Amino acid sequence: MVLRLKIKRQKDAEQAYYQSFEIPYEEGMTLLTALQKIKEDFDPSLSFRHFCRAGICGTCTLMVNGFPRLACKEQILPYALFNEELTIEPLKNFAVLKDLVVDKERIIKKQKDLGLWIKERSKHLPINPELSKKIEKSADCILCLACQSYCPQVLEEDYAGPLFFAKIYRLYEDPREEEKPLRIKQAVREGKLYHCLSCNKCNLVCPKEVEPATLIRELMQVMDVGS
Ligand code: SF4
Ligand code: SF4
Ligand code: FES
């Protein structure tokens, strides 16, 4: 079997073009191993990010036929079986540095601006298993950016985006955050929570089932956004 891929290549937006490859399918191949094969055997200049190869680090996210996917978790057997060409593009809503590598600086800066970590720790508030389960969803986020790339609002008027509100939810539930009401209010205001359309697109593409849209709806209720 042969796998057909059409990959978007670019050094900057003006020079973008698509390059087609055909590679032999190998048992158990993922999209990441296919890209590595192309780099090793066909074109060493192809650029993409990866690290853990196990769906943990969140660095390998790409657009696959228009949907954000973790390359290391994407099995390509069905595409090879049905001779379907795969279109591979860099994440949407991000500036491209080269080929499939996007600029994540804006995300890192926004995390710092919104202060998405527990600042005040209370020693006397242990987290029981029930609460731990509630926090789990938000804590499972691997910063893969799939939700940010699929959200129709992230380029709107500084809307922080689903990833950030999934993190902010953690502050809301975690009893160790002592300045909770003030910090959540600040983050929700600065991140412009009210721009969320509740369209659920972020829920659909999150590989860790964090369900940012669901967490955002809970935050909206407690903050009474829009009233
Ligand atoms: S539900 Fe909100 S955060 Fe999620 S994709 Fe839609 S607009 Fe974006
Ligand atoms: S919420 Fe889900 S899709 Fe968004 S960055 Fe975290 S793991 Fe990725
Ligand atoms: S390489 Fe780490 S999530 Fe894919």
JSON list of C-alpha atoms and ligand atoms in Angstrom, two decimals:
[
{"chain": "A", "resi": 1, "resn": "MET", "atom": "CA", "xyz": [0.00, 0.00, 0.00]},
{"chain": "A", "resi": 2, "resn": "VAL", "atom": "CA", "xyz": [1.04, 3.55, -0.69]},
{"chain": "A", "resi": 3, "resn": "LEU", "atom": "CA", "xyz": [0.27, 6.67, 1.35]},
{"chain": "A", "resi": 4, "resn": "ARG", "atom": "CA", "xyz": [-0.32, 9.90, -0.55]},
{"chain": "A", "resi": 5, "resn": "LEU", "atom": "CA", "xyz": [0.34, 13.20, 1.24]},
{"chain": "A", "resi": 6, "resn": "LYS", "atom": "CA", "xyz": [0.05, 16.80, 0.10]},
{"chain": "A", "resi": 7, "resn": "ILE", "atom": "CA", "xyz": [2.05, 19.01, 2.45]},
{"chain": "A", "resi": 8, "resn": "LYS", "atom": "CA", "xyz": [1.94, 22.78, 2.72]},
{"chain": "A", "resi": 9, "resn": "ARG", "atom": "CA", "xyz": [5.45, 24.19, 2.53]},
{"chain": "A", "resi": 10, "resn": "GLN", "atom": "CA", "xyz": [6.45, 27.76, 3.24]},
{"chain": "A", "resi": 11, "resn": "LYS", "atom": "CA", "xyz": [9.06, 30.04, 4.68]},
{"chain": "A", "resi": 12, "resn": "ASP", "atom": "CA", "xyz": [6.55, 32.85, 4.93]},
{"chain": "A", "resi": 13, "resn": "ALA", "atom": "CA", "xyz": [2.96, 33.38, 3.82]},
{"chain": "A", "resi": 14, "resn": "GLU", "atom": "CA", "xyz": [3.94, 34.74, 0.36]},
{"chain": "A", "resi": 15, "resn": "GLN", "atom": "CA", "xyz": [5.93, 31.67, -0.63]},
{"chain": "A", "resi": 16, "resn": "ALA", "atom": "CA", "xyz": [3.44, 28.97, 0.39]},
{"chain": "A", "resi": 17, "resn": "TYR", "atom": "CA", "xyz": [2.97, 26.00, -1.95]},
{"chain": "A", "resi": 18, "resn": "TYR", "atom": "CA", "xyz": [1.86, 22.36, -1.73]},
{"chain": "A", "resi": 19, "resn": "GLN", "atom": "CA", "xyz": [4.23, 19.46, -2.33]},
{"chain": "A", "resi": 20, "resn": "SER", "atom": "CA", "xyz": [3.00, 15.91, -2.95]},
{"chain": "A", "resi": 21, "resn": "PHE", "atom": "CA", "xyz": [4.69, 12.75, -1.68]},
{"chain": "A", "resi": 22, "resn": "GLU", "atom": "CA", "xyz": [3.97, 9.04, -2.07]},
{"chain": "A", "resi": 23, "resn": "ILE", "atom": "CA", "xyz": [5.53, 6.75, 0.53]},
{"chain": "A", "resi": 24, "resn": "PRO", "atom": "CA", "xyz": [5.18, 3.02, 1.17]},
{"chain": "A", "resi": 25, "resn": "TYR", "atom": "CA", "xyz": [2.85, 2.23, 4.08]},
{"chain": "A", "resi": 26, "resn": "GLU", "atom": "CA", "xyz": [4.47, 0.40, 7.00]},
{"chain": "A", "resi": 27, "resn": "GLU", "atom": "CA", "xyz": [2.49, -1.51, 9.63]},
{"chain": "A", "resi": 28, "resn": "GLY", "atom": "CA", "xyz": [1.45, 0.69, 12.58]},
{"chain": "A", "resi": 29, "resn": "MET", "atom": "CA", "xyz": [2.54, 3.88, 10.82]},
{"chain": "A", "resi": 30, "resn": "THR", "atom": "CA", "xyz": [1.34, 7.15, 12.32]},
{"chain": "A", "resi": 31, "resn": "LEU", "atom": "CA", "xyz": [1.33, 10.51, 10.59]},
{"chain": "A", "resi": 32, "resn": "LEU", "atom": "CA", "xyz": [4.43, 11.44, 12.58]},
{"chain": "A", "resi": 33, "resn": "THR", "atom": "CA", "xyz": [6.37, 8.37, 11.41]},
{"chain": "A", "resi": 34, "resn": "ALA", "atom": "CA", "xyz": [5.23, 9.12, 7.84]},
{"chain": "A", "resi": 35, "resn": "LEU", "atom": "CA", "xyz": [6.60, 12.68, 8.12]},
{"chain": "A", "resi": 36, "resn": "GLN", "atom": "CA", "xyz": [9.86, 11.31, 9.55]},
{"chain": "A", "resi": 37, "resn": "LYS", "atom": "CA", "xyz": [10.10, 8.88, 6.63]},
{"chain": "A", "resi": 38, "resn": "ILE", "atom": "CA", "xyz": [9.66, 11.77, 4.17]},
{"chain": "A", "resi": 39, "resn": "LYS", "atom": "CA", "xyz": [12.35, 13.74, 5.98]},
{"chain": "A", "resi": 40, "resn": "GLU", "atom": "CA", "xyz": [14.77, 10.80, 6.01]},
{"chain": "A", "resi": 41, "resn": "ASP", "atom": "CA", "xyz": [14.20, 9.42, 2.50]},
{"chain": "A", "resi": 42, "resn": "PHE", "atom": "CA", "xyz": [12.77, 12.22, 0.33]},
{"chain": "A", "resi": 43, "resn": "ASP", "atom": "CA", "xyz": [13.30, 15.76, 1.62]},
{"chain": "A", "resi": 44, "resn": "PRO", "atom": "CA", "xyz": [15.48, 16.54, 4.67]},
{"chain": "A", "resi": 45, "resn": "SER", "atom": "CA", "xyz": [14.38, 20.19, 4.55]},
{"chain": "A", "resi": 46, "resn": "LEU", "atom": "CA", "xyz": [10.80, 19.41, 5.68]},
{"chain": "A", "resi": 47, "resn": "SER", "atom": "CA", "xyz": [10.22, 21.03, 9.09]},
{"chain": "A", "resi": 48, "resn": "PHE", "atom": "CA", "xyz": [7.76, 19.90, 11.79]},
{"chain": "A", "resi": 49, "resn": "ARG", "atom": "CA", "xyz": [7.75, 19.66, 15.59]},
{"chain": "A", "resi": 50, "resn": "HIS", "atom": "CA", "xyz": [7.60, 16.55, 17.76]},
{"chain": "A", "resi": 51, "resn": "PHE", "atom": "CA", "xyz": [9.00, 15.32, 21.06]},
{"chain": "A", "resi": 52, "resn": "CYS", "atom": "CA", "xyz": [7.33, 12.58, 23.13]},
{"chain": "A", "resi": 53, "resn": "ARG", "atom": "CA", "xyz": [5.75, 10.53, 20.28]},
{"chain": "A", "resi": 54, "resn": "ALA", "atom": "CA", "xyz": [3.13, 9.41, 22.82]},
{"chain": "A", "resi": 55, "resn": "GLY", "atom": "CA", "xyz": [0.39, 12.08, 22.87]},
{"chain": "A", "resi": 56, "resn": "ILE", "atom": "CA", "xyz": [1.76, 13.72, 26.02]},
{"chain": "A", "resi": 57, "resn": "CYS", "atom": "CA", "xyz": [3.85, 16.76, 25.10]},
{"chain": "A", "resi": 58, "resn": "GLY", "atom": "CA", "xyz": [1.37, 18.42, 22.71]},
{"chain": "A", "resi": 59, "resn": "THR", "atom": "CA", "xyz": [4.05, 19.65, 20.27]},
{"chain": "A", "resi": 60, "resn": "CYS", "atom": "CA", "xyz": [3.12, 17.73, 17.10]},
{"chain": "A", "resi": 61, "resn": "THR", "atom": "CA", "xyz": [-0.35, 19.15, 16.35]},
{"chain": "A", "resi": 62, "resn": "LEU", "atom": "CA", "xyz": [-1.08, 19.75, 12.66]},
{"chain": "A", "resi": 63, "resn": "MET", "atom": "CA", "xyz": [-4.07, 20.32, 10.42]},
{"chain": "A", "resi": 64, "resn": "VAL", "atom": "CA", "xyz": [-5.03, 16.99, 8.82]},
{"chain": "A", "resi": 65, "resn": "ASN", "atom": "CA", "xyz": [-7.62, 17.42, 6.07]},
{"chain": "A", "resi": 66, "resn": "GLY", "atom": "CA", "xyz": [-8.71, 20.63, 7.82]},
{"chain": "A", "resi": 67, "resn": "PHE", "atom": "CA", "xyz": [-8.87, 19.26, 11.40]},
{"chain": "A", "resi": 68, "resn": "PRO", "atom": "CA", "xyz": [-6.26, 19.74, 14.12]},
{"chain": "A", "resi": 69, "resn": "ARG", "atom": "CA", "xyz": [-4.76, 16.37, 15.10]},
{"chain": "A", "resi": 70, "resn": "LEU", "atom": "CA", "xyz": [-1.78, 15.06, 17.07]},
{"chain": "A", "resi": 71, "resn": "ALA", "atom": "CA", "xyz": [0.53, 13.65, 14.36]},
{"chain": "A", "resi": 72, "resn": "CYS", "atom": "CA", "xyz": [1.94, 11.02, 16.74]},
{"chain": "A", "resi": 73, "resn": "LYS", "atom": "CA", "xyz": [-1.54, 9.63, 17.50]},
{"chain": "A", "resi": 74, "resn": "GLU", "atom": "CA", "xyz": [-2.97, 9.79, 13.97]},
{"chain": "A", "resi": 75, "resn": "GLN", "atom": "CA", "xyz": [-3.12, 6.29, 12.51]},
{"chain": "A", "resi": 76, "resn": "ILE", "atom": "CA", "xyz": [-2.85, 6.45, 8.73]},
{"chain": "A", "resi": 77, "resn": "LEU", "atom": "CA", "xyz": [-3.92, 2.92, 7.79]},
{"chain": "A", "resi": 78, "resn": "PRO", "atom": "CA", "xyz": [-7.47, 4.02, 6.76]},
{"chain": "A", "resi": 79, "resn": "TYR", "atom": "CA", "xyz": [-6.05, 6.66, 4.40]},
{"chain": "A", "resi": 80, "resn": "ALA", "atom": "CA", "xyz": [-3.66, 4.15, 2.80]},
{"chain": "A", "resi": 81, "resn": "LEU", "atom": "CA", "xyz": [-6.39, 1.49, 2.56]},
{"chain": "A", "resi": 82, "resn": "PHE", "atom": "CA", "xyz": [-8.79, 3.78, 0.71]},
{"chain": "A", "resi": 83, "resn": "ASN", "atom": "CA", "xyz": [-6.03, 5.54, -1.26]},
{"chain": "A", "resi": 84, "resn": "GLU", "atom": "CA", "xyz": [-7.16, 8.88, 0.20]},
{"chain": "A", "resi": 85, "resn": "GLU", "atom": "CA", "xyz": [-4.72, 11.76, -0.14]},
{"chain": "A", "resi": 86, "resn": "LEU", "atom": "CA", "xyz": [-3.93, 13.47, 3.16]},
{"chain": "A", "resi": 87, "resn": "THR", "atom": "CA", "xyz": [-3.62, 17.25, 3.15]},
{"chain": "A", "resi": 88, "resn": "ILE", "atom": "CA", "xyz": [-1.23, 18.36, 5.89]},
{"chain": "A", "resi": 89, "resn": "GLU", "atom": "CA", "xyz": [-1.05, 22.02, 6.90]},
{"chain": "A", "resi": 90, "resn": "PRO", "atom": "CA", "xyz": [0.30, 24.02, 9.85]},
{"chain": "A", "resi": 91, "resn": "LEU", "atom": "CA", "xyz": [-2.11, 24.93, 12.66]},
{"chain": "A", "resi": 92, "resn": "LYS", "atom": "CA", "xyz": [-4.59, 27.64, 11.72]},
{"chain": "A", "resi": 93, "resn": "ASN", "atom": "CA", "xyz": [-4.71, 30.93, 13.68]},
{"chain": "A", "resi": 94, "resn": "PHE", "atom": "CA", "xyz": [-0.91, 30.97, 14.13]},
{"chain": "A", "resi": 95, "resn": "ALA", "atom": "CA", "xyz": [1.91, 32.61, 12.18]},
{"chain": "A", "resi": 96, "resn": "VAL", "atom": "CA", "xyz": [4.04, 30.06, 10.31]},
{"chain": "A", "resi": 97, "resn": "LEU", "atom": "CA", "xyz": [7.77, 30.00, 10.98]},
{"chain": "A", "resi": 98, "resn": "LYS", "atom": "CA", "xyz": [8.59, 27.28, 8.44]},
{"chain": "A", "resi": 99, "resn": "ASP", "atom": "CA", "xyz": [6.53, 24.53, 6.78]},
{"chain": "A", "resi": 100, "resn": "LEU", "atom": "CA", "xyz": [4.52, 22.92, 9.61]},
{"chain": "A", "resi": 101, "resn": "VAL", "atom": "CA", "xyz": [6.17, 24.83, 12.48]},
{"chain": "A", "resi": 102, "resn": "VAL", "atom": "CA", "xyz": [4.12, 27.68, 13.95]},
{"chain": "A", "resi": 103, "resn": "ASP", "atom": "CA", "xyz": [5.01, 30.54, 16.27]},
{"chain": "A", "resi": 104, "resn": "LYS", "atom": "CA", "xyz": [3.81, 29.81, 19.84]},
{"chain": "A", "resi": 105, "resn": "GLU", "atom": "CA", "xyz": [5.23, 32.96, 21.44]},
{"chain": "A", "resi": 106, "resn": "ARG", "atom": "CA", "xyz": [1.81, 34.67, 21.62]},
{"chain": "A", "resi": 107, "resn": "ILE", "atom": "CA", "xyz": [0.49, 31.75, 23.68]},
{"chain": "A", "resi": 108, "resn": "ILE", "atom": "CA", "xyz": [3.41, 31.81, 26.11]},
{"chain": "A", "resi": 109, "resn": "LYS", "atom": "CA", "xyz": [3.06, 35.57, 26.56]},
{"chain": "A", "resi": 110, "resn": "LYS", "atom": "CA", "xyz": [-0.70, 35.34, 27.13]},
{"chain": "A", "resi": 111, "resn": "GLN", "atom": "CA", "xyz": [-0.19, 32.68, 29.80]},
{"chain": "A", "resi": 112, "resn": "LYS", "atom": "CA", "xyz": [2.15, 35.03, 31.61]},
{"chain": "A", "resi": 113, "resn": "ASP", "atom": "CA", "xyz": [-0.18, 38.02, 31.16]},
{"chain": "A", "resi": 114, "resn": "LEU", "atom": "CA", "xyz": [-3.14, 36.12, 32.61]},
{"chain": "A", "resi": 115, "resn": "GLY", "atom": "CA", "xyz": [-1.04, 34.54, 35.39]},
{"chain": "A", "resi": 116, "resn": "LEU", "atom": "CA", "xyz": [-2.40, 31.04, 34.92]},
{"chain": "A", "resi": 117, "resn": "TRP", "atom": "CA", "xyz": [-0.89, 29.38, 37.93]},
{"chain": "A", "resi": 118, "resn": "ILE", "atom": "CA", "xyz": [-1.87, 29.03, 41.59]},
{"chain": "A", "resi": 119, "resn": "LYS", "atom": "CA", "xyz": [-0.30, 31.97, 43.38]},
{"chain": "A", "resi": 120, "resn": "GLU", "atom": "CA", "xyz": [-1.46, 31.62, 46.98]},
{"chain": "A", "resi": 121, "resn": "ARG", "atom": "CA", "xyz": [-1.16, 28.15, 48.43]},
{"chain": "A", "resi": 122, "resn": "SER", "atom": "CA", "xyz": [-3.09, 27.20, 51.56]},
{"chain": "A", "resi": 123, "resn": "LYS", "atom": "CA", "xyz": [-1.40, 24.36, 53.46]},
{"chain": "A", "resi": 124, "resn": "HIS", "atom": "CA", "xyz": [-4.59, 23.28, 55.22]},
{"chain": "A", "resi": 125, "resn": "LEU", "atom": "CA", "xyz": [-6.80, 22.47, 52.27]},
{"chain": "A", "resi": 126, "resn": "PRO", "atom": "CA", "xyz": [-6.12, 18.98, 50.97]},
{"chain": "A", "resi": 127, "resn": "ILE", "atom": "CA", "xyz": [-7.72, 17.99, 47.67]},
{"chain": "A", "resi": 128, "resn": "ASN", "atom": "CA", "xyz": [-10.11, 15.07, 48.19]},
{"chain": "A", "resi": 129, "resn": "PRO", "atom": "CA", "xyz": [-10.69, 12.46, 45.42]},
{"chain": "A", "resi": 130, "resn": "GLU", "atom": "CA", "xyz": [-14.02, 14.00, 44.42]},
{"chain": "A", "resi": 131, "resn": "LEU", "atom": "CA", "xyz": [-12.53, 17.44, 43.93]},
{"chain": "A", "resi": 132, "resn": "SER", "atom": "CA", "xyz": [-9.47, 15.96, 42.26]},
{"chain": "A", "resi": 133, "resn": "LYS", "atom": "CA", "xyz": [-11.78, 14.42, 39.66]},
{"chain": "A", "resi": 134, "resn": "LYS", "atom": "CA", "xyz": [-13.36, 17.82, 38.95]},
{"chain": "A", "resi": 135, "resn": "ILE", "atom": "CA", "xyz": [-9.94, 19.43, 38.49]},
{"chain": "A", "resi": 136, "resn": "GLU", "atom": "CA", "xyz": [-8.69, 16.53, 36.37]},
{"chain": "A", "resi": 137, "resn": "LYS", "atom": "CA", "xyz": [-10.26, 17.73, 33.13]},
{"chain": "A", "resi": 138, "resn": "SER", "atom": "CA", "xyz": [-8.55, 21.09, 33.21]},
{"chain": "A", "resi": 139, "resn": "ALA", "atom": "CA", "xyz": [-5.27, 19.56, 34.44]},
{"chain": "A", "resi": 140, "resn": "ASP", "atom": "CA", "xyz": [-5.26, 17.05, 31.55]},
{"chain": "A", "resi": 141, "resn": "CYS", "atom": "CA", "xyz": [-4.60, 19.83, 29.03]},
{"chain": "A", "resi": 142, "resn": "ILE", "atom": "CA", "xyz": [-1.30, 19.23, 27.21]},
{"chain": "A", "resi": 143, "resn": "LEU", "atom": "CA", "xyz": [-1.17, 22.68, 25.56]},
{"chain": "A", "resi": 144, "resn": "CYS", "atom": "CA", "xyz": [-1.46, 21.11, 22.12]},
{"chain": "A", "resi": 145, "resn": "LEU", "atom": "CA", "xyz": [-3.25, 24.20, 20.71]},
{"chain": "A", "resi": 146, "resn": "ALA", "atom": "CA", "xyz": [-5.79, 22.15, 18.75]},
{"chain": "A", "resi": 147, "resn": "CYS", "atom": "CA", "xyz": [-8.66, 24.09, 20.35]},
{"chain": "A", "resi": 148, "resn": "GLN", "atom": "CA", "xyz": [-6.99, 27.45, 19.70]},
{"chain": "A", "resi": 149, "resn": "SER", "atom": "CA", "xyz": [-6.54, 26.62, 16.03]},
{"chain": "A", "resi": 150, "resn": "TYR", "atom": "CA", "xyz": [-10.17, 25.52, 15.58]},
{"chain": "A", "resi": 151, "resn": "CYS", "atom": "CA", "xyz": [-11.91, 28.26, 17.59]},
{"chain": "A", "resi": 152, "resn": "PRO", "atom": "CA", "xyz": [-13.60, 30.82, 15.30]},
{"chain": "A", "resi": 153, "resn": "GLN", "atom": "CA", "xyz": [-13.15, 33.60, 17.87]},
{"chain": "A", "resi": 154, "resn": "VAL", "atom": "CA", "xyz": [-9.45, 33.54, 18.82]},
{"chain": "A", "resi": 155, "resn": "LEU", "atom": "CA", "xyz": [-8.51, 36.26, 16.37]},
{"chain": "A", "resi": 156, "resn": "GLU", "atom": "CA", "xyz": [-11.42, 38.43, 17.54]},
{"chain": "A", "resi": 157, "resn": "GLU", "atom": "CA", "xyz": [-10.62, 41.42, 19.72]},
{"chain": "A", "resi": 158, "resn": "ASP", "atom": "CA", "xyz": [-8.03, 39.76, 21.93]},
{"chain": "A", "resi": 159, "resn": "TYR", "atom": "CA", "xyz": [-10.24, 36.83, 22.95]},
{"chain": "A", "resi": 160, "resn": "ALA", "atom": "CA", "xyz": [-7.84, 34.59, 24.91]},
{"chain": "A", "resi": 161, "resn": "GLY", "atom": "CA", "xyz": [-9.39, 31.35, 23.62]},
{"chain": "A", "resi": 162, "resn": "PRO", "atom": "CA", "xyz": [-10.48, 27.94, 24.93]},
{"chain": "A", "resi": 163, "resn": "LEU", "atom": "CA", "xyz": [-7.07, 26.79, 26.14]},
{"chain": "A", "resi": 164, "resn": "PHE", "atom": "CA", "xyz": [-6.84, 29.70, 28.58]},
{"chain": "A", "resi": 165, "resn": "PHE", "atom": "CA", "xyz": [-10.32, 29.32, 29.98]},
{"chain": "A", "resi": 166, "resn": "ALA", "atom": "CA", "xyz": [-9.73, 25.60, 30.52]},
{"chain": "A", "resi": 167, "resn": "LYS", "atom": "CA", "xyz": [-6.75, 26.66, 32.65]},
{"chain": "A", "resi": 168, "resn": "ILE", "atom": "CA", "xyz": [-8.67, 29.42, 34.42]},
{"chain": "A", "resi": 169, "resn": "TYR", "atom": "CA", "xyz": [-11.29, 26.85, 35.38]},
{"chain": "A", "resi": 170, "resn": "ARG", "atom": "CA", "xyz": [-8.58, 25.11, 37.40]},
{"chain": "A", "resi": 171, "resn": "LEU", "atom": "CA", "xyz": [-8.16, 28.25, 39.52]},
{"chain": "A", "resi": 172, "resn": "TYR", "atom": "CA", "xyz": [-11.90, 28.30, 40.09]},
{"chain": "A", "resi": 173, "resn": "GLU", "atom": "CA", "xyz": [-12.04, 24.72, 41.38]},
{"chain": "A", "resi": 174, "resn": "ASP", "atom": "CA", "xyz": [-8.69, 24.48, 43.21]},
{"chain": "A", "resi": 175, "resn": "PRO", "atom": "CA", "xyz": [-9.08, 25.29, 46.95]},
{"chain": "A", "resi": 176, "resn": "ARG", "atom": "CA", "xyz": [-5.37, 26.10, 47.24]},
{"chain": "A", "resi": 177, "resn": "GLU", "atom": "CA", "xyz": [-5.91, 29.33, 45.28]},
{"chain": "A", "resi": 178, "resn": "GLU", "atom": "CA", "xyz": [-6.75, 31.77, 48.07]},
{"chain": "A", "resi": 179, "resn": "GLU", "atom": "CA", "xyz": [-7.41, 34.87, 45.96]},
{"chain": "A", "resi": 180, "resn": "LYS", "atom": "CA", "xyz": [-9.86, 32.95, 43.82]},
{"chain": "A", "resi": 181, "resn": "PRO", "atom": "CA", "xyz": [-12.73, 35.44, 43.20]},
{"chain": "A", "resi": 182, "resn": "LEU", "atom": "CA", "xyz": [-10.41, 38.32, 42.38]},
{"chain": "A", "resi": 183, "resn": "ARG", "atom": "CA", "xyz": [-8.06, 36.31, 40.18]},
{"chain": "A", "resi": 184, "resn": "ILE", "atom": "CA", "xyz": [-10.83, 34.62, 38.20]},
{"chain": "A", "resi": 185, "resn": "LYS", "atom": "CA", "xyz": [-12.63, 37.92, 37.68]},
{"chain": "A", "resi": 186, "resn": "GLN", "atom": "CA", "xyz": [-9.43, 39.50, 36.40]},
{"chain": "A", "resi": 187, "resn": "ALA", "atom": "CA", "xyz": [-8.57, 36.61, 34.07]},
{"chain": "A", "resi": 188, "resn": "VAL", "atom": "CA", "xyz": [-12.12, 36.38, 32.70]},
{"chain": "A", "resi": 189, "resn": "ARG", "atom": "CA", "xyz": [-12.21, 40.14, 32.04]},
{"chain": "A", "resi": 190, "resn": "GLU", "atom": "CA", "xyz": [-8.73, 40.33, 30.50]},
{"chain": "A", "resi": 191, "resn": "GLY", "atom": "CA", "xyz": [-9.27, 37.16, 28.45]},
{"chain": "A", "resi": 192, "resn": "LYS", "atom": "CA", "xyz": [-12.67, 38.48, 27.24]},
{"chain": "A", "resi": 193, "resn": "LEU", "atom": "CA", "xyz": [-14.68, 35.36, 28.08]},
{"chain": "A", "resi": 194, "resn": "TYR", "atom": "CA", "xyz": [-17.87, 36.95, 26.72]},
{"chain": "A", "resi": 195, "resn": "HIS", "atom": "CA", "xyz": [-16.58, 36.53, 23.12]},
{"chain": "A", "resi": 196, "resn": "CYS", "atom": "CA", "xyz": [-17.11, 32.75, 23.31]},
{"chain": "A", "resi": 197, "resn": "LEU", "atom": "CA", "xyz": [-19.92, 31.64, 20.98]},
{"chain": "A", "resi": 198, "resn": "SER", "atom": "CA", "xyz": [-20.46, 28.34, 22.80]},
{"chain": "A", "resi": 199, "resn": "CYS", "atom": "CA", "xyz": [-20.12, 26.58, 19.43]},
{"chain": "A", "resi": 200, "resn": "ASN", "atom": "CA", "xyz": [-18.40, 23.51, 20.95]},
{"chain": "A", "resi": 201, "resn": "LYS", "atom": "CA", "xyz": [-15.75, 23.33, 18.21]},
{"chain": "A", "resi": 202, "resn": "CYS", "atom": "CA", "xyz": [-13.01, 23.22, 20.86]},
{"chain": "A", "resi": 203, "resn": "ASN", "atom": "CA", "xyz": [-14.71, 20.24, 22.56]},
{"chain": "A", "resi": 204, "resn": "LEU", "atom": "CA", "xyz": [-14.80, 18.43, 19.24]},
{"chain": "A", "resi": 205, "resn": "VAL", "atom": "CA", "xyz": [-11.05, 18.60, 18.52]},
{"chain": "A", "resi": 206, "resn": "CYS", "atom": "CA", "xyz": [-9.47, 18.32, 21.99]},
{"chain": "A", "resi": 207, "resn": "PRO", "atom": "CA", "xyz": [-7.47, 15.05, 22.07]},
{"chain": "A", "resi": 208, "resn": "LYS", "atom": "CA", "xyz": [-7.59, 14.92, 25.89]},
{"chain": "A", "resi": 209, "resn": "GLU", "atom": "CA", "xyz": [-11.33, 15.44, 26.36]},
{"chain": "A", "resi": 210, "resn": "VAL", "atom": "CA", "xyz": [-10.75, 18.56, 28.41]},
{"chain": "A", "resi": 211, "resn": "GLU", "atom": "CA", "xyz": [-14.01, 19.96, 26.97]},
{"chain": "A", "resi": 212, "resn": "PRO", "atom": "CA", "xyz": [-13.07, 23.65, 27.16]},
{"chain": "A", "resi": 213, "resn": "ALA", "atom": "CA", "xyz": [-16.50, 24.81, 25.94]},
{"chain": "A", "resi": 214, "resn": "THR", "atom": "CA", "xyz": [-18.19, 22.96, 28.80]},
{"chain": "A", "resi": 215, "resn": "LEU", "atom": "CA", "xyz": [-15.79, 24.48, 31.34]},
{"chain": "A", "resi": 216, "resn": "ILE", "atom": "CA", "xyz": [-16.36, 27.94, 29.78]},
{"chain": "A", "resi": 217, "resn": "ARG", "atom": "CA", "xyz": [-20.12, 27.56, 30.21]},
{"chain": "A", "resi": 218, "resn": "GLU", "atom": "CA", "xyz": [-19.59, 26.76, 33.91]},
{"chain": "A", "resi": 219, "resn": "LEU", "atom": "CA", "xyz": [-17.35, 29.80, 34.28]},
{"chain": "A", "resi": 220, "resn": "MET", "atom": "CA", "xyz": [-19.96, 31.98, 32.55]},
{"chain": "A", "resi": 221, "resn": "GLN", "atom": "CA", "xyz": [-22.55, 30.81, 35.02]},
{"chain": "A", "resi": 222, "resn": "VAL", "atom": "CA", "xyz": [-20.48, 31.54, 38.10]},
{"chain": "A", "resi": 223, "resn": "MET", "atom": "CA", "xyz": [-19.32, 34.88, 36.68]},
{"chain": "A", "resi": 224, "resn": "ASP", "atom": "CA", "xyz": [-22.80, 35.67, 35.37]},
{"chain": "A", "resi": 225, "resn": "VAL", "atom": "CA", "xyz": [-21.22, 36.87, 32.13]},
{"chain": "A", "resi": 226, "resn": "GLY", "atom": "CA", "xyz": [-23.46, 38.96, 29.95]},
{"chain": "A", "resi": 227, "resn": "SER", "atom": "CA", "xyz": [-25.77, 40.10, 32.73]},
{"chain": "B", "resi": 1, "resn": "SF4", "atom": "S1", "xyz": [-17.06, 27.15, 22.28]},
{"chain": "B", "resi": 1, "resn": "SF4", "atom": "FE1", "xyz": [-16.12, 29.16, 22.53]},
{"chain": "B", "resi": 1, "resn": "SF4", "atom": "S2", "xyz": [-13.97, 28.73, 22.93]},
{"chain": "B", "resi": 1, "resn": "SF4", "atom": "FE2", "xyz": [-14.87, 26.84, 22.07]},
{"chain": "B", "resi": 1, "resn": "SF4", "atom": "S3", "xyz": [-14.49, 27.00, 19.86]},
{"chain": "B", "resi": 1, "resn": "SF4", "atom": "FE3", "xyz": [-16.52, 27.88, 20.22]},
{"chain": "B", "resi": 1, "resn": "SF4", "atom": "S4", "xyz": [-16.11, 30.11, 20.48]},
{"chain": "B", "resi": 1, "resn": "SF4", "atom": "FE4", "xyz": [-14.16, 29.04, 20.73]},
{"chain": "B", "resi": 2, "resn": "SF4", "atom": "S1", "xyz": [-7.76, 22.12, 25.98]},
{"chain": "B", "resi": 2, "resn": "SF4", "atom": "FE1", "xyz": [-7.45, 20.24, 24.76]},
{"chain": "B", "resi": 2, "resn": "SF4", "atom": "S2", "xyz": [-7.20, 20.99, 22.65]},
{"chain": "B", "resi": 2, "resn": "SF4", "atom": "FE2", "xyz": [-6.93, 22.75, 23.99]},
{"chain": "B", "resi": 2, "resn": "SF4", "atom": "S3", "xyz": [-4.71, 22.88, 24.31]},
{"chain": "B", "resi": 2, "resn": "SF4", "atom": "FE3", "xyz": [-5.56, 21.68, 26.00]},
{"chain": "B", "resi": 2, "resn": "SF4", "atom": "S4", "xyz": [-5.41, 19.55, 25.35]},
{"chain": "B", "resi": 2, "resn": "SF4", "atom": "FE4", "xyz": [-5.14, 20.79, 23.53]},
{"chain": "B", "resi": 3, "resn": "FES", "atom": "S1", "xyz": [4.99, 14.20, 19.86]},
{"chain": "B", "resi": 3, "resn": "FES", "atom": "FE1", "xyz": [4.25, 14.67, 21.87]},
{"chain": "B", "resi": 3, "resn": "FES", "atom": "S2", "xyz": [2.10, 14.77, 21.62]},
{"chain": "B", "resi": 3, "resn": "FES", "atom": "FE2", "xyz": [2.84, 14.13, 19.67]}
]
